[in-house]
């Protein structure tokens, strides 16, 4: 047609890059725009989006740094001769993490090049439904036209503009991962999983950290599980202080990056409260030939794997004669706090709401990781819960696990739940011994019974 | 001696003024004279593509371990050739577009350039003998 590209993707993050590369596989002419608006503190980064640069990747690496600190503390119980106290250097850790992230930025550039996807480092905005224009850093205007456009601009932390000094003195995750020097004593506010994770590893590497929150953390996650994450976590790990501050009415801490896209002009509808782009089950927006994937879309999980999968499937539907839609049900995820929380499926609250408390059975257990015993580590927060339907085959609706390596534990069970696994099937699954995960296969105490759910020895 | 030191001080690490954008680090060793860091695309055109002498281009990155070994090794051997070959260093994070243009995918990648053409290339680390052969071929050919 008259448009220059078959597909233009705005946003070079998890969803955008996956969509672009998949479309290119079908021999289509594809372009990607990526641009990082510097944070108020001036932080910026390369290609790859939030996950690679200021999310999943640096977060998990710094979480690992903190875990190693914990392991060093345990080590003497296991016979290691390590002189205490052990010191941590932020700048050494940060350099290692930042170097790895830069190698990923490079890797993405190479991949785009190899797949013949055209890359523009420009901040684009729509001038009509098939035209996007933008300025390069040098101020040169570029115009790109395409038959199909995918908006995958993600989100950015939202600064509380009505809190005096927040903009000048506050930093967000955008800045934290790129600091060359230690942040020192930190107050982490506005509780999202990412803030708890950051507060967690900052504490783990020895920094004085306080968490400030309004009411409950991690809204939307299973309540009991997240309470274990925060209250004893705060009591034990954050210097026995736990301050509640009634601060803000709005809970939203990350906002979609759509302000400069000029969506109103071309009629792409967004949610009036969140600002996120409204899409249907096929990721289509209110404007034909314009789609959206990832964190920028309303009602979707803010996760890299769902953005990637949605982006790929979209490309397959657009150019590959596929009709498969993205399945957003039973998406597993994990919060990488010092003691991790992994889950898949429904929380107890959601299950009760959907089926009624009489129609569900909640199995739970307090367990103790073997590794904690000799190390004399507190295991009171190690907890798991399985929510099942009560009737007929007793299908498993949700699984929740708090403990070490929660992500690794839950990943395998996610397959079972995807396949419609039932409680009897889980009971027939033999556990691997000795692991924490095996306790999932042995869950049998119900909340309803009121019995003590502590796992006894083997 | 004093004059030479004064000249060095005058010319080294300028942060302002007409020389700032070039940022050439001058030194007294032959090695430093024949090795330079590429500043931007037009600098690459001037000093590599349009170079009257053959140039060895070392594409490297901060996060690349083998690059930190290859770089000094190559630099030392280039210095021994006393100006017959020049060495241009390109940090691929600072000059990503240039690296992509020259089809670099893994680092270190070293190109041998003569009269603007790529006449030889290798990827990854090499020992001194292999590097000497590489350089010899560049001058000889």
Coordinates of C-alpha atoms in Angstrom, one line a residue:
Chain A
X1 CA 0.0 0.0 0.0
X2 CA 1.0 3.6 0.3
X3 CA 2.3 3.3 3.8
X4 CA 6.0 2.7 4.3
X5 CA 5.8 -0.2 6.7
X6 CA 3.5 -3.1 7.3
X7 CA 3.9 -2.7 11.0
X8 CA 5.1 0.1 13.2
X9 CA 5.7 -0.7 16.9
X10 CA 5.9 2.2 19.3
X11 CA 7.9 1.1 22.3
X12 CA 10.9 -1.2 22.4
X13 CA 10.2 -3.1 25.5
X14 CA 9.1 -6.7 26.2
X15 CA 5.8 -6.5 24.3
X16 CA 7.0 -4.3 21.5
X17 CA 10.1 -6.1 20.6
X18 CA 8.5 -9.5 20.7
X19 CA 5.7 -8.3 18.4
X20 CA 8.1 -6.6 16.0
X21 CA 10.5 -9.6 15.7
X22 CA 7.6 -12.0 15.2
X23 CA 6.1 -9.9 12.4
X24 CA 9.5 -9.7 10.7
X25 CA 9.7 -13.5 10.7
X26 CA 6.7 -13.4 8.3
X27 CA 8.8 -11.3 5.9
X28 CA 7.0 -8.1 6.8
X29 CA 8.5 -4.6 6.7
X30 CA 8.6 -3.6 10.4
X31 CA 9.9 -0.6 12.3
X32 CA 10.3 0.0 16.0
X33 CA 10.4 3.3 17.8
X34 CA 12.0 3.4 21.2
X35 CA 12.7 6.5 23.3
X36 CA 13.4 6.9 27.0
X37 CA 12.3 10.2 28.5
X38 CA 14.8 10.9 31.2
X39 CA 13.4 10.6 34.8
X40 CA 13.1 13.8 36.8
X41 CA 16.5 12.9 38.2
X42 CA 17.9 12.6 34.7
X43 CA 18.2 8.9 34.5
X44 CA 17.9 7.3 31.1
X45 CA 18.7 3.9 29.4
X46 CA 18.9 1.9 26.3
X47 CA 16.7 -0.4 24.2
X48 CA 14.7 -3.2 25.9
X49 CA 12.1 -1.4 28.0
X50 CA 11.3 -1.5 31.7
X51 CA 12.0 -5.2 32.3
X52 CA 15.6 -5.1 31.0
X53 CA 16.6 -1.7 32.2
X54 CA 14.7 -0.7 35.4
X55 CA 12.6 -3.7 36.2
X56 CA 12.8 -7.5 36.4
X57 CA 16.4 -7.9 35.4
X58 CA 18.3 -5.4 37.7
X59 CA 15.7 -6.1 40.4
X60 CA 16.4 -9.9 40.4
X61 CA 20.1 -9.4 40.3
X62 CA 20.1 -7.1 43.3
X63 CA 17.7 -9.4 45.1
X64 CA 20.3 -12.1 44.5
X65 CA 23.0 -9.8 45.9
X66 CA 20.9 -9.5 49.1
X67 CA 20.3 -13.3 49.2
X68 CA 24.0 -13.9 49.1
X69 CA 24.4 -11.5 52.0
X70 CA 21.9 -13.7 53.9
X71 CA 23.8 -16.8 52.9
X72 CA 27.1 -15.3 54.1
X73 CA 25.4 -14.8 57.5
X74 CA 24.2 -18.4 57.6
X75 CA 27.5 -19.8 56.4
X76 CA 29.3 -20.2 59.7
X77 CA 26.5 -22.6 60.9
X78 CA 27.6 -24.8 58.1
X79 CA 31.2 -24.7 59.0
X80 CA 32.5 -21.8 56.9
X81 CA 35.0 -19.5 58.5
X82 CA 33.9 -16.0 57.4
X83 CA 34.8 -13.0 59.5
X84 CA 31.8 -10.9 60.4
X85 CA 30.6 -8.3 59.7
X86 CA 30.7 -8.7 56.0
X87 CA 30.6 -5.5 54.0
X88 CA 28.7 -4.7 50.8
X89 CA 29.8 -2.4 48.1
X90 CA 26.9 -0.8 46.2
X91 CA 29.2 0.5 43.4
X92 CA 30.7 -2.9 42.7
X93 CA 27.2 -4.5 42.5
X94 CA 25.8 -1.7 40.5
X95 CA 28.5 -1.8 37.9
X96 CA 28.1 -5.6 37.5
X97 CA 24.3 -5.2 37.1
X98 CA 24.5 -2.1 34.9
X99 CA 27.1 -3.8 32.6
X100 CA 24.9 -6.8 32.2
X101 CA 21.9 -4.6 31.3
X102 CA 24.0 -2.8 28.7
X103 CA 24.9 -6.1 27.1
X104 CA 21.2 -6.8 26.8
X105 CA 20.6 -3.4 25.2
X106 CA 23.2 -4.3 22.7
X107 CA 21.8 -7.7 22.2
X108 CA 18.4 -6.3 21.3
X109 CA 19.9 -3.9 18.8
X110 CA 21.7 -6.8 17.1
X111 CA 18.5 -8.9 17.0
X112 CA 16.5 -6.1 15.4
X113 CA 19.3 -5.7 12.9
X114 CA 19.5 -9.4 12.1
X115 CA 15.7 -9.7 11.7
X116 CA 15.8 -6.6 9.5
X117 CA 13.6 -4.5 11.8
X118 CA 14.2 -0.8 11.3
X119 CA 15.0 1.0 14.6
X120 CA 14.4 4.6 15.3
X121 CA 15.4 6.2 18.6
X122 CA 12.7 8.8 18.5
X123 CA 9.7 9.9 20.7
X124 CA 6.8 9.4 18.4
X125 CA 3.3 10.9 18.4
X126 CA 0.4 10.3 16.1
X127 CA -0.5 12.9 13.4
X128 CA -3.1 10.6 11.9
X129 CA -4.1 6.9 12.4
X130 CA -1.4 5.7 10.1
X131 CA 1.3 8.3 10.6
X132 CA 3.6 8.8 13.5
X133 CA 6.2 11.6 13.7
X134 CA 8.9 12.3 16.1
X135 CA 12.1 14.1 16.8
X136 CA 15.5 12.5 17.2
X137 CA 17.7 13.6 20.2
X138 CA 19.4 15.9 17.7
X139 CA 16.1 17.5 16.8
X140 CA 15.7 16.0 13.4
X141 CA 12.0 15.2 12.5
X142 CA 11.2 11.8 11.2
X143 CA 7.9 10.6 9.8
X144 CA 6.9 7.0 9.7
X145 CA 3.7 5.6 8.1
X146 CA 2.4 2.0 8.5
X147 CA -0.6 -0.1 7.7
X148 CA -0.7 -1.4 11.3
X149 CA 0.5 0.2 14.5
X150 CA 1.1 -1.4 17.9
X151 CA 1.4 0.8 20.9
X152 CA 3.6 -0.8 23.5
X153 CA 4.9 2.2 25.4
X154 CA 4.5 0.6 28.9
X155 CA 4.4 2.7 32.0
X156 CA 6.6 4.9 34.2
X157 CA 6.6 5.6 37.9
X158 CA 4.2 8.3 38.8
X159 CA 5.7 11.1 40.9
X160 CA 3.4 12.4 43.7
X161 CA 3.4 16.0 42.5
X162 CA 1.5 17.2 45.5
X163 CA 4.0 16.0 48.1
X164 CA 6.5 18.9 48.6
X165 CA 10.0 17.9 47.6
X166 CA 9.1 14.5 46.1
X167 CA 10.2 15.5 42.7
X168 CA 13.5 17.1 43.7
X169 CA 14.6 14.7 46.4
X170 CA 12.8 11.5 45.6
X171 CA 14.0 8.7 43.4
X172 CA 12.1 5.9 41.9
X173 CA 13.0 2.4 40.6
X174 CA 14.0 4.3 37.3
X175 CA 16.8 5.9 39.2
X176 CA 17.6 3.3 41.9
X177 CA 19.0 0.7 39.5
X178 CA 21.3 3.2 37.8
X179 CA 22.8 4.8 40.9
X180 CA 26.6 4.6 40.9
X181 CA 26.8 5.3 44.6
X182 CA 24.8 3.8 47.4
X183 CA 21.4 5.3 48.1
X184 CA 22.1 5.2 51.8
X185 CA 19.3 5.4 54.3
X186 CA 16.0 4.9 52.3
X187 CA 12.3 5.4 52.8
X188 CA 10.3 3.3 50.4
X189 CA 6.8 4.6 49.9
X190 CA 3.8 3.8 47.8
X191 CA 3.5 0.1 48.0
X192 CA 3.6 -1.9 44.8
X193 CA 5.4 -5.2 44.5
X194 CA 8.4 -3.4 43.0
X195 CA 8.7 -1.1 46.1
X196 CA 8.6 -4.0 48.5
X197 CA 11.2 -5.8 46.4
X198 CA 13.5 -2.8 46.4
X199 CA 13.0 -2.2 50.1
X200 CA 13.8 -5.9 50.5
X201 CA 17.1 -6.0 48.7
X202 CA 18.2 -2.6 50.1
X203 CA 17.7 -4.0 53.6
X204 CA 19.4 -7.3 52.5
X205 CA 22.6 -5.5 51.5
X206 CA 22.7 -3.7 54.8
X207 CA 21.1 -0.3 54.2
X208 CA 18.7 1.3 56.7
X209 CA 15.3 1.1 55.0
X210 CA 11.8 1.9 56.1
X211 CA 8.6 1.0 54.3
X212 CA 5.8 3.5 54.5
X213 CA 2.3 2.4 53.5
X214 CA -1.3 3.4 53.7
X215 CA -3.3 0.3 54.5
X216 CA -2.6 -3.0 52.8
X217 CA 0.3 -3.9 50.6
X218 CA 0.0 -5.6 47.2
X219 CA -3.6 -5.0 46.5
X220 CA -5.1 -7.7 44.4
X221 CA -2.8 -10.5 45.6
X222 CA -3.9 -13.1 48.1
X223 CA -4.3 -11.2 51.4
X224 CA -3.1 -13.7 53.9
X225 CA 0.0 -14.4 51.9
X226 CA 0.9 -10.8 51.5
X227 CA 0.4 -10.1 55.2
X228 CA 3.1 -12.6 55.9
X229 CA 5.3 -10.8 53.4
X230 CA 5.0 -7.5 55.1
X231 CA 4.3 -7.6 58.9
X232 CA 6.9 -10.0 60.1
X233 CA 9.1 -9.0 57.3
X234 CA 9.0 -5.4 58.5
X235 CA 9.3 -6.4 62.2
X236 CA 12.3 -8.7 61.7
X237 CA 14.1 -7.2 58.8
X238 CA 13.5 -3.5 59.0
X239 CA 14.6 -2.7 62.5
X240 CA 11.4 -3.5 64.4
X241 CA 9.7 -0.4 63.2
X242 CA 6.4 -0.4 61.4
X243 CA 4.9 3.0 60.7
X244 CA 1.6 3.5 59.1
X245 CA 1.1 6.7 57.3
X246 CA -2.2 7.7 55.8
X247 CA -0.9 9.4 52.8
X248 CA -2.6 9.3 49.5
X249 CA -6.1 8.5 48.3
X250 CA -4.8 7.2 45.0
X251 CA -3.0 3.9 45.1
X252 CA -1.6 4.1 41.6
X253 CA 2.1 4.3 41.5
X254 CA 2.9 3.6 37.9
X255 CA 1.2 5.4 35.1
X256 CA 0.9 4.4 31.4
X257 CA 3.3 6.2 29.1
X258 CA 0.7 7.7 26.7
X259 CA 0.6 11.4 27.4
X260 CA 2.7 12.5 24.4
X261 CA 1.3 10.0 21.9
X262 CA -1.5 12.3 20.9
X263 CA -4.1 9.5 21.3
X264 CA -7.1 11.8 21.6
X265 CA -6.5 13.3 18.2
X266 CA -6.8 9.9 16.5
X267 CA -9.5 8.5 18.7
X268 CA -7.8 5.8 20.7
X269 CA -9.9 5.3 23.8
X270 CA -8.2 5.2 27.2
X271 CA -9.6 4.4 30.7
X272 CA -10.4 7.7 32.2
X273 CA -9.1 6.8 35.7
X274 CA -5.9 4.9 34.8
X275 CA -5.1 6.4 31.4
X276 CA -4.4 3.0 30.1
X277 CA -5.4 2.0 26.5
X278 CA -8.6 0.0 26.3
X279 CA -8.3 -3.1 24.2
X280 CA -10.4 -6.1 23.3
X281 CA -9.5 -9.7 23.5
X282 CA -7.5 -9.4 20.3
X283 CA -5.5 -6.4 21.7
X284 CA -7.3 -4.1 19.3
X285 CA -8.0 -0.5 20.3
X286 CA -11.0 1.6 19.4
X287 CA -9.2 2.6 16.1
X288 CA -9.0 0.0 13.3
X289 CA -5.4 -1.2 12.6
X290 CA -4.1 0.3 15.9
X291 CA -3.4 -2.2 18.7
X292 CA -1.7 -2.2 22.1
X293 CA 0.1 -4.7 24.2
X294 CA 1.8 -4.8 27.6
X295 CA 1.7 -2.5 30.6
X296 CA 0.1 0.3 28.6
X297 CA -3.1 -1.7 28.2
X298 CA -6.1 -1.7 30.6
X299 CA -6.9 -4.7 32.7
X300 CA -3.8 -6.7 31.8
X301 CA -1.2 -8.0 34.1
X302 CA 1.9 -5.8 34.2
X303 CA 4.2 -8.6 33.4
X304 CA 6.9 -9.2 30.8
X305 CA 5.9 -12.8 29.8
X306 CA 2.2 -11.8 29.1
X307 CA 3.4 -8.8 27.1
X308 CA 5.7 -11.0 25.1
X309 CA 3.1 -13.7 24.5
X310 CA 0.4 -11.1 23.6
X311 CA 2.8 -9.3 21.2
X312 CA 3.8 -12.6 19.4
X313 CA 0.2 -13.8 19.1
X314 CA -0.8 -10.4 17.7
X315 CA 1.8 -10.6 15.1
X316 CA 0.7 -14.1 14.2
X317 CA -2.9 -13.0 13.9
X318 CA -2.0 -10.0 11.8
X319 CA 0.5 -11.7 9.4
X320 CA 0.4 -15.4 10.0
X321 CA -3.2 -16.4 9.5
X322 CA -3.6 -17.4 13.1
X323 CA -6.7 -16.7 15.2
X324 CA -5.3 -17.7 18.5
X325 CA -6.0 -15.1 21.3
X326 CA -3.8 -14.5 24.3
X327 CA -5.0 -16.4 27.4
X328 CA -4.6 -14.2 30.5
X329 CA -6.0 -16.8 32.9
X330 CA -3.8 -18.6 35.4
X331 CA -0.7 -16.5 34.7
X332 CA 1.9 -17.3 37.3
X333 CA 4.0 -14.6 38.9
X334 CA 6.4 -14.0 41.8
X335 CA 7.2 -11.1 44.1
X336 CA 10.9 -11.2 44.8
X337 CA 10.9 -9.9 48.3
X338 CA 13.6 -11.4 50.6
X339 CA 11.3 -14.2 51.3
X340 CA 9.6 -14.7 47.9
X341 CA 5.9 -15.1 47.1
X342 CA 4.9 -17.0 44.1
X343 CA 1.4 -17.6 43.0
X344 CA -0.7 -18.9 40.1
X345 CA -4.5 -18.7 39.7
X346 CA -7.0 -17.2 42.0
X347 CA -6.4 -15.7 45.4
X348 CA -8.7 -17.0 48.2
X349 CA -10.6 -13.7 48.1
X350 CA -11.2 -13.9 44.3
X351 CA -12.2 -17.6 44.6
X352 CA -14.7 -16.7 47.4
X353 CA -16.1 -13.9 45.3
X354 CA -16.4 -16.0 42.2
X355 CA -17.7 -19.3 43.7
X356 CA -18.8 -18.5 47.3
X357 CA -17.0 -19.6 50.4
X358 CA -19.1 -22.8 50.7
X359 CA -18.0 -24.0 47.3
X360 CA -14.3 -23.7 47.8
X361 CA -11.8 -25.6 50.0
X362 CA -8.6 -23.9 51.2
X363 CA -5.7 -26.2 52.1
X364 CA -2.8 -24.6 53.8
X365 CA 0.5 -25.3 55.6
X366 CA 3.3 -23.7 57.5
X367 CA 6.5 -25.4 56.6
X368 CA 10.2 -25.1 57.4
X369 CA 12.8 -25.2 54.6
X370 CA 15.4 -27.7 55.5
X371 CA 18.2 -25.2 54.8
X372 CA 16.8 -22.9 57.5
X373 CA 17.2 -25.5 60.3
X374 CA 20.9 -25.6 60.7
X375 CA 21.2 -21.9 59.9
X376 CA 18.6 -21.3 62.7
X377 CA 16.6 -19.1 60.4
X378 CA 13.1 -18.0 61.3
X379 CA 10.6 -19.9 59.1
X380 CA 7.4 -18.5 60.6
X381 CA 6.5 -16.8 57.3
X382 CA 7.0 -19.9 55.2
X383 CA 3.5 -20.7 54.2
X384 CA 1.5 -22.2 51.3
X385 CA -2.1 -22.3 50.4
X386 CA -4.1 -24.1 47.7
X387 CA -7.6 -23.1 46.8
X388 CA -9.8 -25.7 45.3
X389 CA -13.4 -26.2 44.2
X390 CA -15.2 -28.3 46.6
X391 CA -17.4 -30.2 44.3
X392 CA -16.9 -33.1 41.8
X393 CA -13.3 -33.4 40.6
X394 CA -12.1 -30.6 43.0
X395 CA -10.2 -28.5 40.5
X396 CA -7.4 -26.4 41.8
X397 CA -8.2 -22.7 41.4
X398 CA -5.1 -21.2 42.9
X399 CA -1.8 -21.9 44.5
X400 CA 0.2 -19.6 46.7
X401 CA 3.7 -20.2 48.1
X402 CA 5.9 -18.1 50.4
X403 CA 9.4 -19.3 50.7
X404 CA 12.8 -19.4 49.1
X405 CA 12.9 -19.9 45.3
X406 CA 9.1 -19.3 45.1
X407 CA 9.3 -18.5 41.4
X408 CA 11.1 -21.8 40.6
X409 CA 8.6 -23.7 42.7
X410 CA 5.4 -22.2 41.2
X411 CA 6.5 -22.4 37.6
X412 CA 6.1 -26.1 37.3
X413 CA 2.7 -26.2 39.1
X414 CA 1.5 -23.5 36.7
X415 CA 1.5 -26.2 34.0
X416 CA -0.7 -28.4 36.1
X417 CA -3.2 -25.7 36.8
X418 CA -3.3 -24.8 33.1
X419 CA -4.2 -28.4 32.4
X420 CA -7.0 -28.3 34.9
X421 CA -5.2 -30.2 37.7
X422 CA -7.4 -31.4 40.6
X423 CA -6.8 -31.9 44.3
X424 CA -6.8 -35.8 43.9
X425 CA -4.3 -35.5 41.1
X426 CA -2.0 -33.3 43.3
X427 CA -2.3 -35.9 46.1
X428 CA -1.3 -38.6 43.7
X429 CA 1.8 -36.6 42.6
X430 CA 4.8 -37.8 44.5
X431 CA 7.0 -35.2 46.1
X432 CA 10.7 -34.7 45.6
X433 CA 12.5 -35.0 48.9
X434 CA 13.9 -33.0 50.6
X435 CA 12.4 -29.9 49.0
X436 CA 10.0 -27.1 50.0
X437 CA 8.0 -27.7 46.9
X438 CA 7.1 -31.3 47.9
X439 CA 4.9 -29.8 50.7
X440 CA 2.5 -28.6 48.0
X441 CA 1.8 -32.2 47.1
X442 CA 1.1 -33.0 50.7
X443 CA -1.4 -30.2 51.5
X444 CA -4.2 -31.7 53.4
X445 CA -5.2 -29.4 56.4
X446 CA -8.1 -27.2 55.5
X447 CA -8.7 -23.8 56.9
X448 CA -12.2 -24.8 57.5
X449 CA -11.1 -27.5 60.0
X450 CA -9.3 -25.0 62.1
X451 CA -6.6 -27.5 62.8
X452 CA -3.0 -26.6 63.3
X453 CA -1.4 -26.5 59.8
X454 CA 2.2 -26.7 60.8
X455 CA 4.1 -29.4 58.9
X456 CA 5.7 -31.9 61.2
X457 CA 9.1 -33.6 60.5
X458 CA 9.7 -36.2 57.8
Chain B
X1 CA 61.4 18.9 29.4
X2 CA 59.4 21.6 31.0
X3 CA 58.2 22.8 27.6
X4 CA 57.0 19.3 26.7
X5 CA 55.2 18.9 30.0
X6 CA 53.6 22.3 29.6
X7 CA 52.4 21.4 26.1
X8 CA 51.0 18.1 27.5
X9 CA 49.1 19.9 30.2
X10 CA 47.7 22.4 27.7
X11 CA 46.5 19.7 25.4
X12 CA 45.3 17.0 27.7
X13 CA 41.7 16.5 28.9
X14 CA 40.1 19.7 27.6
X15 CA 36.6 20.0 28.9
X16 CA 35.8 23.3 27.2
X17 CA 36.8 25.1 24.1
X18 CA 37.4 24.1 20.5
X19 CA 39.3 20.9 21.5
X20 CA 36.7 19.7 23.9
X21 CA 34.7 17.8 21.4
X22 CA 37.7 16.0 20.1
X23 CA 39.1 15.1 23.6
X24 CA 42.2 13.6 22.2
X25 CA 44.5 12.3 24.9
X26 CA 48.0 13.2 23.9
X27 CA 51.0 11.4 25.4
X28 CA 54.6 10.7 24.9
X29 CA 54.5 7.1 24.1
X30 CA 54.3 5.9 20.5
X31 CA 51.5 3.6 21.5
X32 CA 49.2 6.4 22.5
X33 CA 49.9 8.3 19.2
X34 CA 48.8 5.4 17.1
X35 CA 45.8 4.5 19.1
X36 CA 42.7 6.7 19.5
X37 CA 39.1 6.5 20.6
X38 CA 36.6 7.3 17.9
X39 CA 34.4 10.2 19.0
X40 CA 31.5 10.0 16.5
X41 CA 30.5 9.0 13.0
X42 CA 32.3 11.9 11.3
X43 CA 35.4 11.3 13.3
X44 CA 35.3 7.7 12.1
X45 CA 35.0 8.9 8.5
X46 CA 37.9 11.3 8.9
X47 CA 40.3 9.1 10.8
X48 CA 39.4 5.6 9.8
X49 CA 37.7 5.5 6.4
X50 CA 39.8 8.4 4.9
X51 CA 43.0 7.4 6.7
X52 CA 46.0 7.2 4.4
X53 CA 47.4 4.5 6.7
X54 CA 45.7 1.2 7.3
X55 CA 43.6 1.1 10.5
X56 CA 42.7 -1.6 12.9
X57 CA 39.3 -1.0 14.4
X58 CA 38.6 -2.5 17.8
X59 CA 34.9 -2.6 18.6
X60 CA 34.6 -3.2 22.4
X61 CA 32.3 -2.8 25.3
X62 CA 32.6 -2.1 29.1
X63 CA 30.7 -5.2 29.9
X64 CA 32.9 -7.5 27.7
X65 CA 35.6 -9.4 29.6
X66 CA 37.6 -10.7 26.6
X67 CA 37.7 -7.1 25.2
X68 CA 39.6 -6.0 28.3
X69 CA 42.3 -8.5 27.4
X70 CA 42.4 -8.1 23.7
X71 CA 42.4 -4.3 23.7
X72 CA 45.8 -3.8 25.5
X73 CA 47.3 -6.8 23.7
X74 CA 46.5 -5.4 20.3
X75 CA 47.5 -1.9 21.3
X76 CA 50.9 -3.1 22.4
X77 CA 51.5 -4.8 19.0
X78 CA 50.2 -1.8 17.0
X79 CA 52.6 0.4 19.0
X80 CA 55.5 -1.8 18.0
X81 CA 54.8 -1.0 14.4
X82 CA 55.6 2.6 15.0
X83 CA 52.9 4.3 13.0
X84 CA 52.6 1.9 10.1
X85 CA 49.2 1.0 11.3
X86 CA 46.8 3.0 13.4
X87 CA 44.3 1.6 15.9
X88 CA 40.8 3.0 16.4
X89 CA 38.8 2.0 19.4
X90 CA 35.0 2.1 19.3
X91 CA 32.9 1.6 22.4
X92 CA 29.8 0.0 21.0
X93 CA 27.5 1.4 23.8
X94 CA 28.6 5.0 23.0
X95 CA 28.6 4.4 19.2
X96 CA 25.9 1.8 18.7
X97 CA 24.7 3.0 15.3
X98 CA 28.2 2.9 14.0
X99 CA 28.8 -0.6 15.3
X100 CA 25.5 -1.8 13.8
X101 CA 26.4 -0.2 10.5
X102 CA 29.6 -2.2 10.4
X103 CA 27.7 -5.4 11.2
X104 CA 29.2 -6.0 14.5
X105 CA 27.2 -8.5 16.5
X106 CA 29.6 -10.0 19.1
X107 CA 32.5 -8.2 20.8
X108 CA 35.4 -7.9 20.5
X109 CA 35.2 -7.5 16.8
X110 CA 38.3 -6.3 15.0
X111 CA 38.2 -4.9 11.5
X112 CA 41.3 -4.3 9.3
X113 CA 40.6 -1.3 7.1
X114 CA 42.6 0.0 4.2
X115 CA 41.5 2.9 2.0
X116 CA 38.0 2.7 3.5
X117 CA 37.5 -1.0 2.8
X118 CA 37.3 -3.8 5.2
X119 CA 40.1 -6.2 4.2
X120 CA 40.1 -8.5 7.2
X121 CA 38.1 -9.2 10.3
X122 CA 38.0 -11.4 13.4
X123 CA 35.7 -11.9 16.3
X124 CA 36.7 -12.9 19.8
X125 CA 40.1 -13.0 21.6
X126 CA 43.3 -13.9 19.8
X127 CA 46.8 -14.5 21.2
X128 CA 49.9 -12.4 20.3
X129 CA 51.1 -14.7 17.5
X130 CA 47.7 -14.6 15.8
X131 CA 47.5 -10.8 16.2
X132 CA 51.0 -10.3 14.8
X133 CA 50.1 -12.4 11.7
X134 CA 46.9 -10.3 11.4
X135 CA 48.8 -7.0 11.5
X136 CA 51.5 -8.3 9.2
X137 CA 49.0 -9.3 6.6
X138 CA 47.4 -5.8 6.8
X139 CA 50.6 -4.0 6.2
X140 CA 51.9 -6.4 3.6
X141 CA 48.9 -6.9 1.5

